Amino acid sequence: MARHMVEISGVNTADMKVLSSEETEKLFIQMREGDPFARDSLIKGNLKLVLSTLRQFHYRDENMDDLFQIGTFGLIKAIDNFDLSHGVKLSTYAVPMILGEIRRYLRDNNSVRVSRSIKDLAYNAMKEKEKITLEQGREATVEEIAASLHENPVNIVTAFDSMRSPVSIFAPIYNDGGDTIYLCDQIEDQRLQKKDIDINLALDDAISDLEERERYIIDQRYIIGKTQMEIASELGISQAQISRLEKNAIKTLKKVLK
């Protein structure tokens, strides 16, 4: 069966070796005994941990080569500090460290300005998360991190959120082969819940020329302020169909109001 070559940072992911637990343990013992090649073998044999971790960041407009290199640095730190006597798998210990390095990189290169205190809290929270995850053998909860740092859980969530990159409201989120649905189509505009009588009167004649379903969609979207998803659920059709009907209705209104 042919394998497709995908290169990232010059590494052919199709040829990445995956070490067994026995091989990993043996290499760690050899590394502790001074074998100069064991460490490299451990790094190369666990690069897929970095690759799988990167899937969490596929939605970001980031250079995957850069993130892979940063993640690999986290893997190296994990290998250098891993202790077999803890009785946990390398992956359990390494993945939080890989995530931590990537998130620190994204935090420090975030296009949104974040206060120093929030950045420091995010850094401390990530370190604490890594520590608790290693000790417990599972991912730490926000409440556990907050308790360890004597912080309010809300502040921990805010700190983690500060590391996220902003997303354009015009970012495409769905396409069924027809019209693309954008993030802005999912956002409810609260201002539209206050009916503007003058606008409604001016549009009455134009809206009356629309088909019944189009007229309903325009009313729900721009007078009531509902999202396309809400309207789709009410009418029992797809959101893509709502999007098409809405665009056709707006096109008709523009022609009438010219």
PDB file of C-alpha atoms in Angstrom:
ATOM      1  CA  MET A   1       0.000   0.000   0.000  1.00  0.00           C
ATOM      2  CA  ALA A   2       1.501   3.312  -1.059  1.00  0.00           C
ATOM      3  CA  ARG A   3       2.083   6.004   1.533  1.00  0.00           C
ATOM      4  CA  HIS A   4       1.728   9.676   0.798  1.00  0.00           C
ATOM      5  CA  MET A   5       4.720  11.794   1.718  1.00  0.00           C
ATOM      6  CA  VAL A   6       3.912  14.876   3.769  1.00  0.00           C
ATOM      7  CA  GLU A   7       6.875  17.001   4.756  1.00  0.00           C
ATOM      8  CA  ILE A   8       6.953  19.361   7.698  1.00  0.00           C
ATOM      9  CA  SER A   9      10.161  21.122   8.697  1.00  0.00           C
ATOM     10  CA  GLY A  10      11.950  18.878   6.199  1.00  0.00           C
ATOM     11  CA  VAL A  11      10.726  15.708   7.937  1.00  0.00           C
ATOM     12  CA  ASN A  12       8.828  13.095   5.948  1.00  0.00           C
ATOM     13  CA  THR A  13       5.925  12.271   8.258  1.00  0.00           C
ATOM     14  CA  ALA A  14       5.220   9.034   6.394  1.00  0.00           C
ATOM     15  CA  ASP A  15       8.582   7.674   7.537  1.00  0.00           C
ATOM     16  CA  MET A  16       8.272   8.648  11.194  1.00  0.00           C
ATOM     17  CA  LYS A  17       9.059   5.687  13.408  1.00  0.00           C
ATOM     18  CA  VAL A  18       6.863   4.926  16.421  1.00  0.00           C
ATOM     19  CA  LEU A  19       8.655   3.260  19.328  1.00  0.00           C
ATOM     20  CA  SER A  20       7.049   0.556  21.405  1.00  0.00           C
ATOM     21  CA  SER A  21       6.956   0.867  25.212  1.00  0.00           C
ATOM     22  CA  GLU A  22       9.722  -1.703  25.482  1.00  0.00           C
ATOM     23  CA  GLU A  23      11.923   0.124  22.965  1.00  0.00           C
ATOM     24  CA  THR A  24      11.322   3.427  24.712  1.00  0.00           C
ATOM     25  CA  GLU A  25      12.258   2.041  28.121  1.00  0.00           C
ATOM     26  CA  LYS A  26      15.378   0.390  26.730  1.00  0.00           C
ATOM     27  CA  LEU A  27      16.512   3.625  25.059  1.00  0.00           C
ATOM     28  CA  PHE A  28      15.992   5.609  28.269  1.00  0.00           C
ATOM     29  CA  ILE A  29      18.159   3.163  30.155  1.00  0.00           C
ATOM     30  CA  GLN A  30      20.822   3.416  27.445  1.00  0.00           C
ATOM     31  CA  MET A  31      20.633   7.228  27.513  1.00  0.00           C
ATOM     32  CA  ARG A  32      21.111   7.296  31.300  1.00  0.00           C
ATOM     33  CA  GLU A  33      24.121   5.018  30.858  1.00  0.00           C
ATOM     34  CA  GLY A  34      25.717   7.514  28.463  1.00  0.00           C
ATOM     35  CA  ASP A  35      24.794   6.112  25.042  1.00  0.00           C
ATOM     36  CA  PRO A  36      25.282   9.134  22.692  1.00  0.00           C
ATOM     37  CA  PHE A  37      22.747   7.844  20.145  1.00  0.00           C
ATOM     38  CA  ALA A  38      19.892   6.807  22.460  1.00  0.00           C
ATOM     39  CA  ARG A  39      18.597  10.387  22.965  1.00  0.00           C
ATOM     40  CA  ASP A  40      18.379  11.025  19.213  1.00  0.00           C
ATOM     41  CA  SER A  41      16.547   7.748  18.733  1.00  0.00           C
ATOM     42  CA  LEU A  42      14.056   8.696  21.442  1.00  0.00           C
ATOM     43  CA  ILE A  43      13.427  12.068  19.812  1.00  0.00           C
ATOM     44  CA  LYS A  44      12.977  10.643  16.309  1.00  0.00           C
ATOM     45  CA  GLY A  45      10.833   7.804  17.638  1.00  0.00           C
ATOM     46  CA  ASN A  46       8.382  10.178  19.309  1.00  0.00           C
ATOM     47  CA  LEU A  47       7.991  12.945  16.699  1.00  0.00           C
ATOM     48  CA  LYS A  48       4.481  11.715  15.975  1.00  0.00           C
ATOM     49  CA  LEU A  49       3.529  12.979  19.434  1.00  0.00           C
ATOM     50  CA  VAL A  50       4.382  16.459  18.158  1.00  0.00           C
ATOM     51  CA  LEU A  51       2.509  15.859  14.913  1.00  0.00           C
ATOM     52  CA  SER A  52      -0.651  14.662  16.668  1.00  0.00           C
ATOM     53  CA  THR A  53      -0.507  17.620  19.080  1.00  0.00           C
ATOM     54  CA  LEU A  54      -0.398  20.059  16.138  1.00  0.00           C
ATOM     55  CA  ARG A  55      -3.880  18.926  15.091  1.00  0.00           C
ATOM     56  CA  GLN A  56      -5.265  21.067  17.898  1.00  0.00           C
ATOM     57  CA  PHE A  57      -3.951  24.139  16.088  1.00  0.00           C
ATOM     58  CA  HIS A  58      -5.085  23.370  12.520  1.00  0.00           C
ATOM     59  CA  TYR A  59      -7.602  26.240  12.632  1.00  0.00           C
ATOM     60  CA  ARG A  60      -4.936  28.864  13.268  1.00  0.00           C
ATOM     61  CA  ASP A  61      -3.249  30.936  10.599  1.00  0.00           C
ATOM     62  CA  GLU A  62       0.195  29.829  11.735  1.00  0.00           C
ATOM     63  CA  ASN A  63       3.220  28.342  10.004  1.00  0.00           C
ATOM     64  CA  MET A  64       3.014  24.627  10.837  1.00  0.00           C
ATOM     65  CA  ASP A  65       6.760  24.236  10.270  1.00  0.00           C
ATOM     66  CA  ASP A  66       7.403  26.764  13.041  1.00  0.00           C
ATOM     67  CA  LEU A  67       4.933  25.097  15.404  1.00  0.00           C
ATOM     68  CA  PHE A  68       6.430  21.682  14.669  1.00  0.00           C
ATOM     69  CA  GLN A  69       9.898  22.938  15.596  1.00  0.00           C
ATOM     70  CA  ILE A  70       8.591  24.550  18.783  1.00  0.00           C
ATOM     71  CA  GLY A  71       6.703  21.360  19.653  1.00  0.00           C
ATOM     72  CA  THR A  72       9.843  19.303  19.044  1.00  0.00           C
ATOM     73  CA  PHE A  73      11.685  21.512  21.525  1.00  0.00           C
ATOM     74  CA  GLY A  74       8.978  20.632  24.068  1.00  0.00           C
ATOM     75  CA  LEU A  75       9.445  16.939  23.274  1.00  0.00           C
ATOM     76  CA  ILE A  76      13.207  17.235  23.839  1.00  0.00           C
ATOM     77  CA  LYS A  77      12.629  18.931  27.203  1.00  0.00           C
ATOM     78  CA  ALA A  78      10.262  16.112  28.164  1.00  0.00           C
ATOM     79  CA  ILE A  79      12.775  13.424  27.183  1.00  0.00           C
ATOM     80  CA  ASP A  80      15.592  15.147  29.083  1.00  0.00           C
ATOM     81  CA  ASN A  81      13.476  15.395  32.249  1.00  0.00           C
ATOM     82  CA  PHE A  82      11.518  12.129  32.058  1.00  0.00           C
ATOM     83  CA  ASP A  83      11.941   9.655  34.904  1.00  0.00           C
ATOM     84  CA  LEU A  84      11.013   6.014  34.358  1.00  0.00           C
ATOM     85  CA  SER A  85      10.485   5.558  38.095  1.00  0.00           C
ATOM     86  CA  HIS A  86       7.309   7.686  37.953  1.00  0.00           C
ATOM     87  CA  GLY A  87       5.552   4.786  36.283  1.00  0.00           C
ATOM     88  CA  VAL A  88       3.800   6.848  33.597  1.00  0.00           C
ATOM     89  CA  LYS A  89       4.073   6.695  29.831  1.00  0.00           C
ATOM     90  CA  LEU A  90       6.331   9.155  28.038  1.00  0.00           C
ATOM     91  CA  SER A  91       3.350  10.401  26.018  1.00  0.00           C
ATOM     92  CA  THR A  92       1.463  11.286  29.224  1.00  0.00           C
ATOM     93  CA  TYR A  93       4.394  13.415  30.336  1.00  0.00           C
ATOM     94  CA  ALA A  94       5.480  14.769  26.955  1.00  0.00           C
ATOM     95  CA  VAL A  95       2.200  15.953  25.401  1.00  0.00           C
ATOM     96  CA  PRO A  96       1.498  18.634  28.070  1.00  0.00           C
ATOM     97  CA  MET A  97       5.068  19.902  27.656  1.00  0.00           C
ATOM     98  CA  ILE A  98       4.729  19.999  23.870  1.00  0.00           C
ATOM     99  CA  LEU A  99       1.435  21.867  24.245  1.00  0.00           C
ATOM    100  CA  GLY A 100       3.007  24.198  26.776  1.00  0.00           C
ATOM    101  CA  GLU A 101       5.860  25.183  24.466  1.00  0.00           C
ATOM    102  CA  ILE A 102       3.512  25.782  21.525  1.00  0.00           C
ATOM    103  CA  ARG A 103       1.108  27.829  23.628  1.00  0.00           C
ATOM    104  CA  ARG A 104       3.929  29.893  25.093  1.00  0.00           C
ATOM    105  CA  TYR A 105       5.158  30.616  21.588  1.00  0.00           C
ATOM    106  CA  LEU A 106       1.670  31.606  20.420  1.00  0.00           C
ATOM    107  CA  ARG A 107       1.118  33.712  23.532  1.00  0.00           C
ATOM    108  CA  ASP A 108       4.343  35.645  23.051  1.00  0.00           C
ATOM    109  CA  ASN A 109       3.609  36.138  19.343  1.00  0.00           C
ATOM    110  CA  ASN A 110      -0.082  36.934  19.713  1.00  0.00           C
ATOM    111  CA  SER A 111      -1.289  39.815  17.535  1.00  0.00           C
ATOM    112  CA  VAL A 112      -3.598  40.971  20.338  1.00  0.00           C
ATOM    113  CA  ARG A 113      -1.941  42.973  23.089  1.00  0.00           C
ATOM    114  CA  VAL A 114      -2.245  41.175  26.444  1.00  0.00           C
ATOM    115  CA  SER A 115      -1.178  42.638  29.797  1.00  0.00           C
ATOM    116  CA  ARG A 116       2.000  41.339  31.428  1.00  0.00           C
ATOM    117  CA  SER A 117       0.076  40.120  34.479  1.00  0.00           C
ATOM    118  CA  ILE A 118      -2.277  38.013  32.336  1.00  0.00           C
ATOM    119  CA  LYS A 119       0.677  36.590  30.398  1.00  0.00           C
ATOM    120  CA  ASP A 120       2.449  35.694  33.639  1.00  0.00           C
ATOM    121  CA  LEU A 121      -0.672  34.027  35.011  1.00  0.00           C
ATOM    122  CA  ALA A 122      -1.097  32.064  31.766  1.00  0.00           C
ATOM    123  CA  TYR A 123       2.531  30.910  31.954  1.00  0.00           C
ATOM    124  CA  ASN A 124       2.204  29.859  35.612  1.00  0.00           C
ATOM    125  CA  ALA A 125      -1.105  28.144  34.902  1.00  0.00           C
ATOM    126  CA  MET A 126       0.428  26.116  32.071  1.00  0.00           C
ATOM    127  CA  LYS A 127       3.341  25.073  34.280  1.00  0.00           C
ATOM    128  CA  GLU A 128       0.944  24.051  37.036  1.00  0.00           C
ATOM    129  CA  LYS A 129      -1.198  22.171  34.545  1.00  0.00           C
ATOM    130  CA  GLU A 130       1.840  20.227  33.343  1.00  0.00           C
ATOM    131  CA  LYS A 131       2.835  19.437  36.936  1.00  0.00           C
ATOM    132  CA  ILE A 132      -0.615  18.222  37.998  1.00  0.00           C
ATOM    133  CA  THR A 133      -1.022  16.227  34.777  1.00  0.00           C
ATOM    134  CA  LEU A 134       2.270  14.427  35.449  1.00  0.00           C
ATOM    135  CA  GLU A 135       1.392  13.708  39.075  1.00  0.00           C
ATOM    136  CA  GLN A 136      -2.181  12.564  38.434  1.00  0.00           C
ATOM    137  CA  GLY A 137      -1.672  10.850  35.079  1.00  0.00           C
ATOM    138  CA  ARG A 138      -4.577  12.811  33.582  1.00  0.00           C
ATOM    139  CA  GLU A 139      -5.249  16.343  32.374  1.00  0.00           C
ATOM    140  CA  ALA A 140      -5.601  18.865  35.178  1.00  0.00           C
ATOM    141  CA  THR A 141      -8.912  20.684  35.631  1.00  0.00           C
ATOM    142  CA  VAL A 142      -9.268  24.463  35.807  1.00  0.00           C
ATOM    143  CA  GLU A 143     -10.390  24.159  39.441  1.00  0.00           C
ATOM    144  CA  GLU A 144      -7.248  22.191  40.391  1.00  0.00           C
ATOM    145  CA  ILE A 145      -4.972  24.708  38.675  1.00  0.00           C
ATOM    146  CA  ALA A 146      -6.781  27.606  40.349  1.00  0.00           C
ATOM    147  CA  ALA A 147      -6.532  25.990  43.788  1.00  0.00           C
ATOM    148  CA  SER A 148      -2.785  25.369  43.391  1.00  0.00           C
ATOM    149  CA  LEU A 149      -2.174  28.977  42.345  1.00  0.00           C
ATOM    150  CA  HIS A 150      -4.680  30.433  44.861  1.00  0.00           C
ATOM    151  CA  GLU A 151      -6.516  32.075  41.984  1.00  0.00           C
ATOM    152  CA  ASN A 152     -10.118  32.422  40.945  1.00  0.00           C
ATOM    153  CA  PRO A 153     -10.998  29.794  38.273  1.00  0.00           C
ATOM    154  CA  VAL A 154     -12.429  32.599  36.117  1.00  0.00           C
ATOM    155  CA  ASN A 155      -8.980  34.239  36.037  1.00  0.00           C
ATOM    156  CA  ILE A 156      -7.402  30.953  34.938  1.00  0.00           C
ATOM    157  CA  VAL A 157      -9.897  30.595  32.083  1.00  0.00           C
ATOM    158  CA  THR A 158      -9.278  34.214  31.076  1.00  0.00           C
ATOM    159  CA  ALA A 159      -5.524  33.641  31.089  1.00  0.00           C
ATOM    160  CA  PHE A 160      -5.827  30.553  28.881  1.00  0.00           C
ATOM    161  CA  ASP A 161      -8.196  32.390  26.520  1.00  0.00           C
ATOM    162  CA  SER A 162      -5.682  35.231  26.188  1.00  0.00           C
ATOM    163  CA  MET A 163      -3.364  32.836  24.359  1.00  0.00           C
ATOM    164  CA  ARG A 164      -5.844  32.245  21.557  1.00  0.00           C
ATOM    165  CA  SER A 165      -5.406  34.073  18.291  1.00  0.00           C
ATOM    166  CA  PRO A 166      -8.287  36.260  17.052  1.00  0.00           C
ATOM    167  CA  VAL A 167     -10.502  34.838  14.320  1.00  0.00           C
ATOM    168  CA  SER A 168     -11.987  36.959  11.557  1.00  0.00           C
ATOM    169  CA  ILE A 169     -15.787  37.135  11.535  1.00  0.00           C
ATOM    170  CA  PHE A 170     -15.475  36.510   7.799  1.00  0.00           C
ATOM    171  CA  ALA A 171     -13.644  33.208   8.331  1.00  0.00           C
ATOM    172  CA  PRO A 172     -15.419  30.374   6.437  1.00  0.00           C
ATOM    173  CA  ILE A 173     -16.723  27.673   8.777  1.00  0.00           C
ATOM    174  CA  TYR A 174     -18.804  25.483   6.457  1.00  0.00           C
ATOM    175  CA  ASN A 175     -19.296  24.736   2.797  1.00  0.00           C
ATOM    176  CA  ASP A 176     -21.586  22.030   1.420  1.00  0.00           C
ATOM    177  CA  GLY A 177     -20.498  22.611  -2.156  1.00  0.00           C
ATOM    178  CA  GLY A 178     -22.738  25.639  -2.558  1.00  0.00           C
ATOM    179  CA  ASP A 179     -22.658  28.958  -0.730  1.00  0.00           C
ATOM    180  CA  THR A 180     -20.017  29.295   1.973  1.00  0.00           C
ATOM    181  CA  ILE A 181     -21.200  30.005   5.517  1.00  0.00           C
ATOM    182  CA  TYR A 182     -19.056  32.471   7.454  1.00  0.00           C
ATOM    183  CA  LEU A 183     -18.585  33.019  11.170  1.00  0.00           C
ATOM    184  CA  CYS A 184     -20.549  36.284  11.000  1.00  0.00           C
ATOM    185  CA  ASP A 185     -23.594  34.224   9.940  1.00  0.00           C
ATOM    186  CA  GLN A 186     -23.506  32.584  13.395  1.00  0.00           C
ATOM    187  CA  ILE A 187     -23.377  35.835  15.363  1.00  0.00           C
ATOM    188  CA  GLU A 188     -26.524  37.373  16.714  1.00  0.00           C
ATOM    189  CA  ASP A 189     -26.628  41.166  16.573  1.00  0.00           C
ATOM    190  CA  GLN A 190     -28.418  42.302  19.747  1.00  0.00           C
ATOM    191  CA  ARG A 191     -28.986  45.748  18.237  1.00  0.00           C
ATOM    192  CA  LEU A 192     -31.385  44.192  15.743  1.00  0.00           C
ATOM    193  CA  GLN A 193     -33.793  43.312  18.550  1.00  0.00           C
ATOM    194  CA  LYS A 194     -34.783  47.009  18.772  1.00  0.00           C
ATOM    195  CA  LYS A 195     -37.109  47.568  15.846  1.00  0.00           C
ATOM    196  CA  ASP A 196     -36.531  50.675  13.873  1.00  0.00           C
ATOM    197  CA  ILE A 197     -40.044  51.745  12.838  1.00  0.00           C
ATOM    198  CA  ASP A 198     -38.875  54.026  10.051  1.00  0.00           C
ATOM    199  CA  ILE A 199     -36.775  51.315   8.421  1.00  0.00           C
ATOM    200  CA  ASN A 200     -39.581  48.779   8.709  1.00  0.00           C
ATOM    201  CA  LEU A 201     -42.065  51.128   7.051  1.00  0.00           C
ATOM    202  CA  ALA A 202     -39.665  51.855   4.188  1.00  0.00           C
ATOM    203  CA  LEU A 203     -39.096  48.161   3.606  1.00  0.00           C
ATOM    204  CA  ASP A 204     -42.695  46.982   3.913  1.00  0.00           C
ATOM    205  CA  ASP A 205     -43.535  47.309   0.228  1.00  0.00           C
ATOM    206  CA  ALA A 206     -40.294  45.699  -0.917  1.00  0.00           C
ATOM    207  CA  ILE A 207     -40.564  42.819   1.548  1.00  0.00           C
ATOM    208  CA  SER A 208     -44.164  42.115   0.504  1.00  0.00           C
ATOM    209  CA  ASP A 209     -42.863  41.153  -2.949  1.00  0.00           C
ATOM    210  CA  LEU A 210     -40.681  38.385  -1.520  1.00  0.00           C
ATOM    211  CA  GLU A 211     -41.698  34.741  -1.387  1.00  0.00           C
ATOM    212  CA  GLU A 212     -43.204  33.690   1.950  1.00  0.00           C
ATOM    213  CA  ARG A 213     -40.154  31.738   3.112  1.00  0.00           C
ATOM    214  CA  GLU A 214     -37.730  34.495   2.092  1.00  0.00           C
ATOM    215  CA  ARG A 215     -39.912  37.069   3.842  1.00  0.00           C
ATOM    216  CA  TYR A 216     -39.866  34.977   7.028  1.00  0.00           C
ATOM    217  CA  ILE A 217     -36.065  34.607   6.935  1.00  0.00           C
ATOM    218  CA  ILE A 218     -35.500  38.349   6.441  1.00  0.00           C
ATOM    219  CA  ASP A 219     -37.861  39.144   9.312  1.00  0.00           C
ATOM    220  CA  GLN A 220     -36.209  36.647  11.663  1.00  0.00           C
ATOM    221  CA  ARG A 221     -32.652  37.640  10.704  1.00  0.00           C
ATOM    222  CA  TYR A 222     -32.893  41.420  10.534  1.00  0.00           C
ATOM    223  CA  ILE A 223     -35.879  42.292  12.714  1.00  0.00           C
ATOM    224  CA  ILE A 224     -35.803  39.622  15.429  1.00  0.00           C
ATOM    225  CA  GLY A 225     -32.032  39.106  15.182  1.00  0.00           C
ATOM    226  CA  LYS A 226     -31.838  35.290  15.031  1.00  0.00           C
ATOM    227  CA  THR A 227     -28.898  33.350  13.603  1.00  0.00           C
ATOM    228  CA  GLN A 228     -29.117  31.268  10.438  1.00  0.00           C
ATOM    229  CA  MET A 229     -28.682  28.121  12.535  1.00  0.00           C
ATOM    230  CA  GLU A 230     -31.716  28.977  14.673  1.00  0.00           C
ATOM    231  CA  ILE A 231     -33.880  29.646  11.637  1.00  0.00           C
ATOM    232  CA  ALA A 232     -32.685  26.460   9.917  1.00  0.00           C
ATOM    233  CA  SER A 233     -33.701  24.464  12.999  1.00  0.00           C
ATOM    234  CA  GLU A 234     -37.166  26.058  12.998  1.00  0.00           C
ATOM    235  CA  LEU A 235     -37.785  25.419   9.293  1.00  0.00           C
ATOM    236  CA  GLY A 236     -36.200  21.968   9.244  1.00  0.00           C
ATOM    237  CA  ILE A 237     -33.766  22.742   6.428  1.00  0.00           C
ATOM    238  CA  SER A 238     -29.992  23.143   6.254  1.00  0.00           C
ATOM    239  CA  GLN A 239     -28.182  26.314   7.210  1.00  0.00           C
ATOM    240  CA  ALA A 240     -26.723  26.410   3.693  1.00  0.00           C
ATOM    241  CA  GLN A 241     -30.258  26.634   2.287  1.00  0.00           C
ATOM    242  CA  ILE A 242     -31.069  29.466   4.698  1.00  0.00           C
ATOM    243  CA  SER A 243     -27.946  31.278   3.517  1.00  0.00           C
ATOM    244  CA  ARG A 244     -28.948  30.935  -0.146  1.00  0.00           C
ATOM    245  CA  LEU A 245     -32.533  32.060   0.476  1.00  0.00           C
ATOM    246  CA  GLU A 246     -31.332  35.048   2.508  1.00  0.00           C
ATOM    247  CA  LYS A 247     -28.911  36.153  -0.213  1.00  0.00           C
ATOM    248  CA  ASN A 248     -31.607  35.823  -2.899  1.00  0.00           C
ATOM    249  CA  ALA A 249     -34.006  37.885  -0.783  1.00  0.00           C
ATOM    250  CA  ILE A 250     -31.428  40.636  -0.208  1.00  0.00           C
ATOM    251  CA  LYS A 251     -30.654  40.699  -3.924  1.00  0.00           C
ATOM    252  CA  THR A 252     -34.357  41.156  -4.688  1.00  0.00           C
ATOM    253  CA  LEU A 253     -34.712  43.919  -2.073  1.00  0.00           C
ATOM    254  CA  LYS A 254     -31.740  45.795  -3.525  1.00  0.00           C
ATOM    255  CA  LYS A 255     -33.331  45.771  -6.976  1.00  0.00           C
ATOM    256  CA  VAL A 256     -36.672  47.040  -5.637  1.00  0.00           C
ATOM    257  CA  LEU A 257     -35.130  49.759  -3.448  1.00  0.00           C
ATOM    258  CA  LYS A 258     -32.831  51.206  -6.125  1.00  0.00           C
TER     259      LYS A 258
END
